[in-house]
Short mmCIF file of N, CA and C in Angstrom, two decimals:
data_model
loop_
_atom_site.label_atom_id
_atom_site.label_comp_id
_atom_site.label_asym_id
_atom_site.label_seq_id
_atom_site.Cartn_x
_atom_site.Cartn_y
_atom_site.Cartn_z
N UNK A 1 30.35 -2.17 -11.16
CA UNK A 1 29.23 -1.37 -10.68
C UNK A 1 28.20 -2.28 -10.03
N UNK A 2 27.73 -2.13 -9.33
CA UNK A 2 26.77 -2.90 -8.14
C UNK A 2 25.27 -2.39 -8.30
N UNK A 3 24.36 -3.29 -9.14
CA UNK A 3 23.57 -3.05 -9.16
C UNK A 3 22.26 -3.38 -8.82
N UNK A 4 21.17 -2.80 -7.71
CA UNK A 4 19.95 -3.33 -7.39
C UNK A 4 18.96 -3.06 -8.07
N UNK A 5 17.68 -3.84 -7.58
CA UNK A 5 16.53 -3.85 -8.22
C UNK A 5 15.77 -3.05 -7.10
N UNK A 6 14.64 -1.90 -7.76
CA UNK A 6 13.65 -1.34 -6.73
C UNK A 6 12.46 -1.80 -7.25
N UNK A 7 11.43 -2.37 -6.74
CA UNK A 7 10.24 -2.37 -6.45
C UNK A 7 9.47 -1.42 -6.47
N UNK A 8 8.23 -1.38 -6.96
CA UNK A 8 7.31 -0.58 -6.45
C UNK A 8 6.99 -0.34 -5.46
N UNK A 9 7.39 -0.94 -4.85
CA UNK A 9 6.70 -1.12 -2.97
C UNK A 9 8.34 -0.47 -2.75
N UNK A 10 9.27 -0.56 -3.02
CA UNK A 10 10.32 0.05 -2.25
C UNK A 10 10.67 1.26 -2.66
N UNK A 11 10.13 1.76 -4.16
CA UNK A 11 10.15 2.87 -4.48
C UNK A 11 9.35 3.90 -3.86
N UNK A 12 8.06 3.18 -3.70
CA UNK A 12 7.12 4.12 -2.41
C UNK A 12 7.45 4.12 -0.89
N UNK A 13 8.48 3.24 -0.73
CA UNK A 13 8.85 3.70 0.78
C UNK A 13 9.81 4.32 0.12
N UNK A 14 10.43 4.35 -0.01
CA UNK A 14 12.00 5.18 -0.47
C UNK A 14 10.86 6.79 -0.61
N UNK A 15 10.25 7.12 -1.57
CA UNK A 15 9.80 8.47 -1.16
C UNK A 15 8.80 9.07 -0.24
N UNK A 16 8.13 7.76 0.66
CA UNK A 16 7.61 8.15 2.09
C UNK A 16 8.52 8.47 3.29
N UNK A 17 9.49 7.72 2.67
CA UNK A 17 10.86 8.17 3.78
C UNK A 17 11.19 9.45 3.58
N UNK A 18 11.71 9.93 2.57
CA UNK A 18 12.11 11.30 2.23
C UNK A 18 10.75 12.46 2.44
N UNK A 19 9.45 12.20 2.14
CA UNK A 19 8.59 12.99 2.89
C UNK A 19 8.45 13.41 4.19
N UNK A 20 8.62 12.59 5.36
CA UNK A 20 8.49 12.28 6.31
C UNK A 20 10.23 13.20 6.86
N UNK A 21 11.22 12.86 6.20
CA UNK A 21 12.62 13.45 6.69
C UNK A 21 12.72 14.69 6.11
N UNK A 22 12.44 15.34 4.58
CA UNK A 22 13.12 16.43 3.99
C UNK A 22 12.17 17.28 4.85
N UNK A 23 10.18 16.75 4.79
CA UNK A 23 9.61 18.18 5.31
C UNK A 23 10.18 18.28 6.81
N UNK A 24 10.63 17.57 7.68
CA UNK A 24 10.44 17.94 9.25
C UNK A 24 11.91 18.45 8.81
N UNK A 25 13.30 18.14 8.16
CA UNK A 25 14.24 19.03 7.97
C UNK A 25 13.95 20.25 7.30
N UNK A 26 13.27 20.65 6.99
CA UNK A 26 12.35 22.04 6.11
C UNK A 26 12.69 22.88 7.40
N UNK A 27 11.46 22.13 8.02
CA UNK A 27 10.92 23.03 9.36
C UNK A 27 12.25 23.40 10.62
N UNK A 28 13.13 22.44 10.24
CA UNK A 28 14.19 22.56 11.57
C UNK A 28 15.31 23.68 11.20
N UNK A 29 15.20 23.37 9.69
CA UNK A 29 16.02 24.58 9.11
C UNK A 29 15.84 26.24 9.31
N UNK A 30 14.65 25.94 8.85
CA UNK A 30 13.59 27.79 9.50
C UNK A 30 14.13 27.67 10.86
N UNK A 31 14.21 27.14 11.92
CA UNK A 31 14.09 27.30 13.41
C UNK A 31 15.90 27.55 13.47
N UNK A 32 17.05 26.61 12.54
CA UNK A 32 18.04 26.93 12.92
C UNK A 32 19.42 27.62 12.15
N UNK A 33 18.74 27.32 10.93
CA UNK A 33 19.94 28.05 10.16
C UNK A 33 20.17 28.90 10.24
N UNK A 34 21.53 29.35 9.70
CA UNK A 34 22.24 30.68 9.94
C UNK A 34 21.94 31.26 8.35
N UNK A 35 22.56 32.52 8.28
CA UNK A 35 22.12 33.70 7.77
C UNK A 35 23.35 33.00 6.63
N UNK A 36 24.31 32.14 6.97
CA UNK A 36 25.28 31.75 5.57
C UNK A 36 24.77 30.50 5.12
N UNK A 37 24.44 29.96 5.88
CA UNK A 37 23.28 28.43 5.16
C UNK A 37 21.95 28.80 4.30
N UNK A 38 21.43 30.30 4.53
CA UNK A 38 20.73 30.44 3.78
C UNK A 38 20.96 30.97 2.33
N UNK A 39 22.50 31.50 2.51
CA UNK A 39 22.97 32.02 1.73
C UNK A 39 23.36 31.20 0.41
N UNK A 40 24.13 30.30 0.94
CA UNK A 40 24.91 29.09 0.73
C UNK A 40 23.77 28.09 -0.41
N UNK A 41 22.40 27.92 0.45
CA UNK A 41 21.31 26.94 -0.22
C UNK A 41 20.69 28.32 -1.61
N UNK A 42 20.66 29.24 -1.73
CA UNK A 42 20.79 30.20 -2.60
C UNK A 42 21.72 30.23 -3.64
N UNK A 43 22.94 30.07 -3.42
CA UNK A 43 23.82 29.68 -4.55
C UNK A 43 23.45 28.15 -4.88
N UNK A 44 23.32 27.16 -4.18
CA UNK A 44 23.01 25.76 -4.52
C UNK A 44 21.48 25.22 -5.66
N UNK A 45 21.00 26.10 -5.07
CA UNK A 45 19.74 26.25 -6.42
C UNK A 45 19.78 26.92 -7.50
N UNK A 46 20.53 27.96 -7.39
CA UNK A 46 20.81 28.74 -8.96
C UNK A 46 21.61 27.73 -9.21
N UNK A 47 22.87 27.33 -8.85
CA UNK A 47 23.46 25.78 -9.51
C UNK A 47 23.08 24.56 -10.15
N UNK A 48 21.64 24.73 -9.43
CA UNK A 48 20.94 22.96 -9.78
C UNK A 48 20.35 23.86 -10.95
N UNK A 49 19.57 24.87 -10.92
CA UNK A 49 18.62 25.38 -12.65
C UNK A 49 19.76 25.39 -13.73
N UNK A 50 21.26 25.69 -13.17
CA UNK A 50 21.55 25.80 -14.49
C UNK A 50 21.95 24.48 -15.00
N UNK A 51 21.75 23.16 -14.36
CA UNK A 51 21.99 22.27 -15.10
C UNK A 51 20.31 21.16 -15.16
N UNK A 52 19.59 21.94 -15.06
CA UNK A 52 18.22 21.49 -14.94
C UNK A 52 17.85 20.88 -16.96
N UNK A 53 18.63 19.85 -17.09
CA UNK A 53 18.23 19.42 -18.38
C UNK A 53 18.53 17.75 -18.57
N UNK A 54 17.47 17.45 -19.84
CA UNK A 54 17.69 15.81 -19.79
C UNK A 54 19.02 15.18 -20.11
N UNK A 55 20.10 16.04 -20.96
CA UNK A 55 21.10 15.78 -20.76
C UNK A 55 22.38 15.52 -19.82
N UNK A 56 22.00 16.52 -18.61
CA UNK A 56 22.99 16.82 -17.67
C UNK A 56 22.16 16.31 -16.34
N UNK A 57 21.22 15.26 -16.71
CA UNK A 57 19.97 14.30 -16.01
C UNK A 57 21.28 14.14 -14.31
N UNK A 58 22.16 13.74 -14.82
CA UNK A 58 23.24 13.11 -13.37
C UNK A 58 23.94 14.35 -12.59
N UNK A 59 24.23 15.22 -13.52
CA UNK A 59 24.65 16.54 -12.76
C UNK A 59 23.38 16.85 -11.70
N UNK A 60 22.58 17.25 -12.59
CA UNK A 60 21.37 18.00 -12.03
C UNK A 60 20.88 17.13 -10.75
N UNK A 61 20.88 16.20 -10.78
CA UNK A 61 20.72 14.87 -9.49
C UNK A 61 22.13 15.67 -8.25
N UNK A 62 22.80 15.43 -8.87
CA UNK A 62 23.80 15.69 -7.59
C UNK A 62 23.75 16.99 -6.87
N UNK A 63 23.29 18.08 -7.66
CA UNK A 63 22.91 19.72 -7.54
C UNK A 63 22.18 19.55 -6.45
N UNK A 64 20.84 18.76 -7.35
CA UNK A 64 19.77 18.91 -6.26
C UNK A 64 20.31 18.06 -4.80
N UNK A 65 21.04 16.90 -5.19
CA UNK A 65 21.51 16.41 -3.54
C UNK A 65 22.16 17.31 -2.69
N UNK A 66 23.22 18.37 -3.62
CA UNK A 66 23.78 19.51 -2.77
C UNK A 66 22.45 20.52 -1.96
N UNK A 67 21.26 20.70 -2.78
CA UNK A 67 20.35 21.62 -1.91
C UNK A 67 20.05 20.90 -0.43
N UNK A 68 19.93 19.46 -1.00
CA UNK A 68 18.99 19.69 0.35
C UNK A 68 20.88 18.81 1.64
N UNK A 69 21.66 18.70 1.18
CA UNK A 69 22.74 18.62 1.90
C UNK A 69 23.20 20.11 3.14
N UNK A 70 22.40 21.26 2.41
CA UNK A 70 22.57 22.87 2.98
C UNK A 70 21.16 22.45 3.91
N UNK A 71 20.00 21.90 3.63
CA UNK A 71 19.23 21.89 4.51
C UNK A 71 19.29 21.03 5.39
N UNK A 72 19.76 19.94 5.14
CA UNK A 72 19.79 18.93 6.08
C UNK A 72 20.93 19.53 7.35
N UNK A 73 22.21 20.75 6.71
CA UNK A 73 23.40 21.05 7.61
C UNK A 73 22.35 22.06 8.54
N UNK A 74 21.64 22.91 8.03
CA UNK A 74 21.01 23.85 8.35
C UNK A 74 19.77 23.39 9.59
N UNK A 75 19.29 22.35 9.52
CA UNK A 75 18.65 21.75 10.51
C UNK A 75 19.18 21.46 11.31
N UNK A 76 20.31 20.96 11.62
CA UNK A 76 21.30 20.73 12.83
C UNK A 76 20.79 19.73 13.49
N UNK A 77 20.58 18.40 13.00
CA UNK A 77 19.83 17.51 13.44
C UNK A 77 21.08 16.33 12.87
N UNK A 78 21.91 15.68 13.26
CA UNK A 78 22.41 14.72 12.58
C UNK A 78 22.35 13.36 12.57
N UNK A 79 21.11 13.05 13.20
CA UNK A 79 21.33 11.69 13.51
C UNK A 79 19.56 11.55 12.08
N UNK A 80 19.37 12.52 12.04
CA UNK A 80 18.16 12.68 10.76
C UNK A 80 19.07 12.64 9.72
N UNK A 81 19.95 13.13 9.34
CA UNK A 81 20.94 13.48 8.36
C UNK A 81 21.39 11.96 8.04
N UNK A 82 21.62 11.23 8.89
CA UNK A 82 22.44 9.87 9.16
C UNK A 82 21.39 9.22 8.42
N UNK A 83 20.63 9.54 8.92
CA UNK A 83 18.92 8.42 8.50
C UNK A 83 19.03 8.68 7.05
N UNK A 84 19.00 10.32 6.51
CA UNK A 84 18.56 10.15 5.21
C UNK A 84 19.77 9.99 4.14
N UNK A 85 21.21 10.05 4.60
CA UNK A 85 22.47 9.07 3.92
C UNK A 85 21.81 7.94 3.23
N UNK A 86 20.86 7.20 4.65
CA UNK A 86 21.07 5.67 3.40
C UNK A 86 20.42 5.40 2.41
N UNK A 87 19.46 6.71 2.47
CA UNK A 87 18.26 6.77 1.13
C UNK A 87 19.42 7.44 -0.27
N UNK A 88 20.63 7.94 0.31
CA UNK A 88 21.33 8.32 -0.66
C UNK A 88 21.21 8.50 -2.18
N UNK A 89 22.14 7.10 -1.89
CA UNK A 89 21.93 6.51 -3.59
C UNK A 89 20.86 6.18 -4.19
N UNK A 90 20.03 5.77 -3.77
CA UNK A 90 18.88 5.09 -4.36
C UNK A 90 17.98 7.05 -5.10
N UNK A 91 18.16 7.59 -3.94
CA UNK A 91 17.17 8.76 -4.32
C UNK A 91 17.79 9.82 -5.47
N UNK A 92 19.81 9.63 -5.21
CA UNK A 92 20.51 9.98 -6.56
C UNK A 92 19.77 9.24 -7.74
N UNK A 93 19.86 8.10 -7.81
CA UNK A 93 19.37 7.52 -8.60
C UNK A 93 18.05 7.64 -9.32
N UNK A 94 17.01 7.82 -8.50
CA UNK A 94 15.44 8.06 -8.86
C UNK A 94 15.33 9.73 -9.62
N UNK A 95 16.44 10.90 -9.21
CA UNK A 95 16.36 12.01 -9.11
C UNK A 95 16.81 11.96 -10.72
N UNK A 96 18.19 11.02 -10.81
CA UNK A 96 18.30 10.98 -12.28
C UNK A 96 17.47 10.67 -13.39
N UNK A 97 17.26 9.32 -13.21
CA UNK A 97 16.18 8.67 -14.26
C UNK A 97 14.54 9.98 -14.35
N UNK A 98 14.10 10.02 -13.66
CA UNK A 98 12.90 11.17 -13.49
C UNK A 98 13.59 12.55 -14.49
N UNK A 99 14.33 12.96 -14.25
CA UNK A 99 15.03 14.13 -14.81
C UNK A 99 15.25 13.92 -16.55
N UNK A 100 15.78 12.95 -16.45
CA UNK A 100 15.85 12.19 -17.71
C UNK A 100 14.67 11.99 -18.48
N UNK A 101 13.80 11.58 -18.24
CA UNK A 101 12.40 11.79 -19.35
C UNK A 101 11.46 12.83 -18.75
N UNK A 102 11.76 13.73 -17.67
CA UNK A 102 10.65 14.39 -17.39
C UNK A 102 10.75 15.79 -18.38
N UNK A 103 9.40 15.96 -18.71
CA UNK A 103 9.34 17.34 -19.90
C UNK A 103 10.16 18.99 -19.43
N UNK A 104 10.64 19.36 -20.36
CA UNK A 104 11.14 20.58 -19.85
C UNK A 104 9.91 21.61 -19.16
N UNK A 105 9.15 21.56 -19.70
CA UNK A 105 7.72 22.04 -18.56
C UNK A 105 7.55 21.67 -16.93
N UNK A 106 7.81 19.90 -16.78
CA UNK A 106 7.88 19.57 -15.66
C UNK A 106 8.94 20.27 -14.88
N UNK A 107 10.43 19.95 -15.58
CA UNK A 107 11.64 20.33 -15.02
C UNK A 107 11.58 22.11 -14.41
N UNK A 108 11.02 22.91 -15.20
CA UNK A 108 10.89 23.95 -14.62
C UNK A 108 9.62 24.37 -13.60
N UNK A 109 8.33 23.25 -13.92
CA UNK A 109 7.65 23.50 -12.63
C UNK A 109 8.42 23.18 -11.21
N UNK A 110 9.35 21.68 -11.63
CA UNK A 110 10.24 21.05 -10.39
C UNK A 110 11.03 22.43 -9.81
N UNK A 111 11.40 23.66 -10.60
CA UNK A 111 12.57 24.54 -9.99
C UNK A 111 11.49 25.54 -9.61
N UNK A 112 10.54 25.09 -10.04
CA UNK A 112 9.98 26.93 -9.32
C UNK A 112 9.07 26.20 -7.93
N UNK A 113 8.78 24.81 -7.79
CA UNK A 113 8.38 24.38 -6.96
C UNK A 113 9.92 24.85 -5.68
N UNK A 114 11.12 24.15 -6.09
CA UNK A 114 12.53 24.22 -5.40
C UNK A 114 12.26 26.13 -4.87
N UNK A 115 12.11 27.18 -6.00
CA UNK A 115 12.28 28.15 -5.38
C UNK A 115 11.16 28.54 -4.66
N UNK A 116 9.98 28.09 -4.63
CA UNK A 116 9.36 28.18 -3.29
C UNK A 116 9.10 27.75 -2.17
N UNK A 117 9.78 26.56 -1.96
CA UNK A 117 10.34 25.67 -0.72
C UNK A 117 11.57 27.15 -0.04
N UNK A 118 12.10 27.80 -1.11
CA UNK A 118 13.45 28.66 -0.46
C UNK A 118 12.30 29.78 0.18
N UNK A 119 11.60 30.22 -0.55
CA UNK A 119 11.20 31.32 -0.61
C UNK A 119 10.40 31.25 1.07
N UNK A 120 9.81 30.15 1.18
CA UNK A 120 9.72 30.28 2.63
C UNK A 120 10.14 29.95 3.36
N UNK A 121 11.64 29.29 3.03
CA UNK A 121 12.88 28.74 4.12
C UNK A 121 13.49 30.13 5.02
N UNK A 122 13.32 31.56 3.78
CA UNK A 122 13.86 32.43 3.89
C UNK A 122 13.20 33.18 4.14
N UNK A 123 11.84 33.13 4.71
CA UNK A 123 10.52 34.24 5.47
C UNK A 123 10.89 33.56 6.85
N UNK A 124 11.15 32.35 6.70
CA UNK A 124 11.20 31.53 8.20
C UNK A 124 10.11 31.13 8.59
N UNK A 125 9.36 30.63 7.46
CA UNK A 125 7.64 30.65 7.32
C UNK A 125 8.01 28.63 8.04
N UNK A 126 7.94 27.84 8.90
CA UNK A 126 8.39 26.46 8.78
C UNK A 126 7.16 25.63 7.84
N UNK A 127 6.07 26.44 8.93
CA UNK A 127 4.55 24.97 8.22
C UNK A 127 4.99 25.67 7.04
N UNK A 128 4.82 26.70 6.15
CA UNK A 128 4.99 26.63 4.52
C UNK A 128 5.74 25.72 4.37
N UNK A 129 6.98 25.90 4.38
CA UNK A 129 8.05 25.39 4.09
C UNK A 129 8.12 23.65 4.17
N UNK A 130 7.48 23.42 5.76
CA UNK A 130 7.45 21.97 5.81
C UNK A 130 6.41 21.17 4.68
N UNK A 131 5.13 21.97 4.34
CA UNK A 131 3.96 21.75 3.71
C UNK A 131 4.82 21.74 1.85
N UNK A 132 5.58 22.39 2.05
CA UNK A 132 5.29 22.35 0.15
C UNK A 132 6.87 21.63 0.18
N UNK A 133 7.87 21.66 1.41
CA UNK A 133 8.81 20.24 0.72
C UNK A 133 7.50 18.95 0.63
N UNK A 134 7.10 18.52 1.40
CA UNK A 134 6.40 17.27 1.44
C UNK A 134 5.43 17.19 -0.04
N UNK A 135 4.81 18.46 -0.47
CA UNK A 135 4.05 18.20 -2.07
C UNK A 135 5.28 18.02 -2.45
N UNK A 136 6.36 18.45 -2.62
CA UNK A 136 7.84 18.98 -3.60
C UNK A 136 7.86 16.89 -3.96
N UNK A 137 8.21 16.58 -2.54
CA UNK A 137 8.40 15.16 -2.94
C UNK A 137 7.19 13.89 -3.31
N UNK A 138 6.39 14.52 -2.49
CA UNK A 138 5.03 13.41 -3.20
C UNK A 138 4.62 13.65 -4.73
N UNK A 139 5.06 15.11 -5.36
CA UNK A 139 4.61 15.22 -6.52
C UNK A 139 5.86 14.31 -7.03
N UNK A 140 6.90 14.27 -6.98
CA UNK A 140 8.26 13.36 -7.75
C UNK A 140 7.44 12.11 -7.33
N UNK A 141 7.17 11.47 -5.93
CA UNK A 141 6.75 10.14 -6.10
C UNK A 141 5.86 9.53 -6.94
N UNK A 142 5.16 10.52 -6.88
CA UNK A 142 3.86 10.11 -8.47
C UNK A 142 4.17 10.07 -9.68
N UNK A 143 5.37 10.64 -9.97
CA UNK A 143 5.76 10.89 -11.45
C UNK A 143 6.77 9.64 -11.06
N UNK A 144 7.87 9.23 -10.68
CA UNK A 144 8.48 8.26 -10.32
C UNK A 144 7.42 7.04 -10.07
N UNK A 145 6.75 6.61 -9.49
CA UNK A 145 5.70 5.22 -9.71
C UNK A 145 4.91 5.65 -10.94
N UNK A 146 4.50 6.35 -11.50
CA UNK A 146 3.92 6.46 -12.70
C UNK A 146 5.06 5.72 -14.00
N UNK A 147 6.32 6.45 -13.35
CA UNK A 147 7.36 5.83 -14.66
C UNK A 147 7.65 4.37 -14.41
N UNK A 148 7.80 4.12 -13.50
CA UNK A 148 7.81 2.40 -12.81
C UNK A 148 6.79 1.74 -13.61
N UNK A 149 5.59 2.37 -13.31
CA UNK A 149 4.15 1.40 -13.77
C UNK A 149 4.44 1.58 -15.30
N UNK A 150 4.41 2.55 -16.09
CA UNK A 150 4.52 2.83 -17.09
C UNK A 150 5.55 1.49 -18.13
N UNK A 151 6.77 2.04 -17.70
CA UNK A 151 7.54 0.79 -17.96
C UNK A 151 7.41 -0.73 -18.23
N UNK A 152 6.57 -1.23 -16.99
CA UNK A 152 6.28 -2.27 -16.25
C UNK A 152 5.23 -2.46 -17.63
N UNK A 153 4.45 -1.79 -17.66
CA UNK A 153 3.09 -2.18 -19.01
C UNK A 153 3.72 -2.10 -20.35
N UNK A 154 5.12 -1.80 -20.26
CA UNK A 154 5.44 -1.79 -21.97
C UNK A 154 6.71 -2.67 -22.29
N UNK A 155 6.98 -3.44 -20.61
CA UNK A 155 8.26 -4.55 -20.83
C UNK A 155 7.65 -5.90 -21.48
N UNK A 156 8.41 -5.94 -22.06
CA UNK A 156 7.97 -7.32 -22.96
C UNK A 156 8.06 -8.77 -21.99
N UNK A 157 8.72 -8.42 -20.44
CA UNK A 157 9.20 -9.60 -20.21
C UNK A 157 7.55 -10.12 -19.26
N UNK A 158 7.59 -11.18 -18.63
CA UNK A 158 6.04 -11.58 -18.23
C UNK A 158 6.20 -11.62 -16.80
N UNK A 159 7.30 -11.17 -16.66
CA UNK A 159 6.95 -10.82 -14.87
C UNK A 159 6.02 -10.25 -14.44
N UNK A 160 5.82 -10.50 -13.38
CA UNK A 160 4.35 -10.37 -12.40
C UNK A 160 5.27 -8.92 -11.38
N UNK A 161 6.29 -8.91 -11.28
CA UNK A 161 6.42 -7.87 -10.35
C UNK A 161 7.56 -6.71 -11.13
N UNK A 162 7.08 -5.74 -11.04
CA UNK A 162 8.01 -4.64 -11.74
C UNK A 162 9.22 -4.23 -10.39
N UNK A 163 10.08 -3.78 -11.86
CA UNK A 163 11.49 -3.29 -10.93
C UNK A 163 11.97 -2.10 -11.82
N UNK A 164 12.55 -1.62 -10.80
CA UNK A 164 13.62 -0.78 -11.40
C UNK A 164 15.30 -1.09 -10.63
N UNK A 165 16.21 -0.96 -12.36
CA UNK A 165 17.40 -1.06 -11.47
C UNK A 165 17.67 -0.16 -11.06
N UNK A 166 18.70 -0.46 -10.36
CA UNK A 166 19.42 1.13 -9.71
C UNK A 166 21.20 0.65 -9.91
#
């Protein structure tokens, strides 16, 4: 298994990147998806709640990669799609660990946040839609560098720079 180290500084680009790509794929989706992509990202979220728990932390990661895999198809943009591949793993990764200690309170604000990203994917509302993916992910970035920093103040080791593996 091949494993890297993230930074704080790379953990905050890693979810300025995904701000910057999921909301403008939000908005491209409203403008192009079809009536079975919307359908399709509808079954993909009742999929991700039902494994929305700290146990099934890696399922629930991959669920949620399937949602926005329907949005990213649904935008019809692929060279954006290409871009956000290489955030892949790393963001599988962040989606897990977060899932993993985040409170079942959080986890279900995270799905009712998810069903109102749909809810205006599927008015065809875009600024909604573009506006609350971009909170959807800046609120994970804060809870993700919060767990970074957090960590970082309770590792015994005396490094000066925090990491996370991946």
């Amino acid at each position: 298994m091949f494993v890297t180290r993230l930074s704080e500084r790379e953990v905050r680009q890693i979810y300025e990147a995904r701000a910057i790509l999921e909301s403008a794929m939000a908005r491209l989706f409203v403008e192009r998806a079809s009536q079975e992509q919307m359908d399709e990202l509808a079954r993909r979220i009742s999929e991700a709640g039902e494994t929305d728990t700290s146990e099934l932390a890696r399922q629930h990661a991959e669920k949620l990669d399937a949602v926005w895999d329907i949005i990213m198809q649904g935008a019809g943009n692929d060279i954006t799609r290409q871009m956000t591949f290489l955030l892949h793993g790393r963001v599988t990764y962040l989606r897990t660990v977060t899932t993993r200690v985040a409170s079942a309170e959080r986890r279900r604000n995270t799905m009712a946040l998810l069903h109102g990203i749909f809810d205006a994917l599927r008015a065809r509302d875009a600024d909604l839609a573009e506006k609350l993916t971009r909170g959807y992910v800046e609120r994970s970035a804060a809870f993700a560098l919060s767990l970074l920093r957090d960590s970082g103040q309770n590792a015994k080791s005396s490094s000066r720079k925090q990491r996370i593996d991946t």
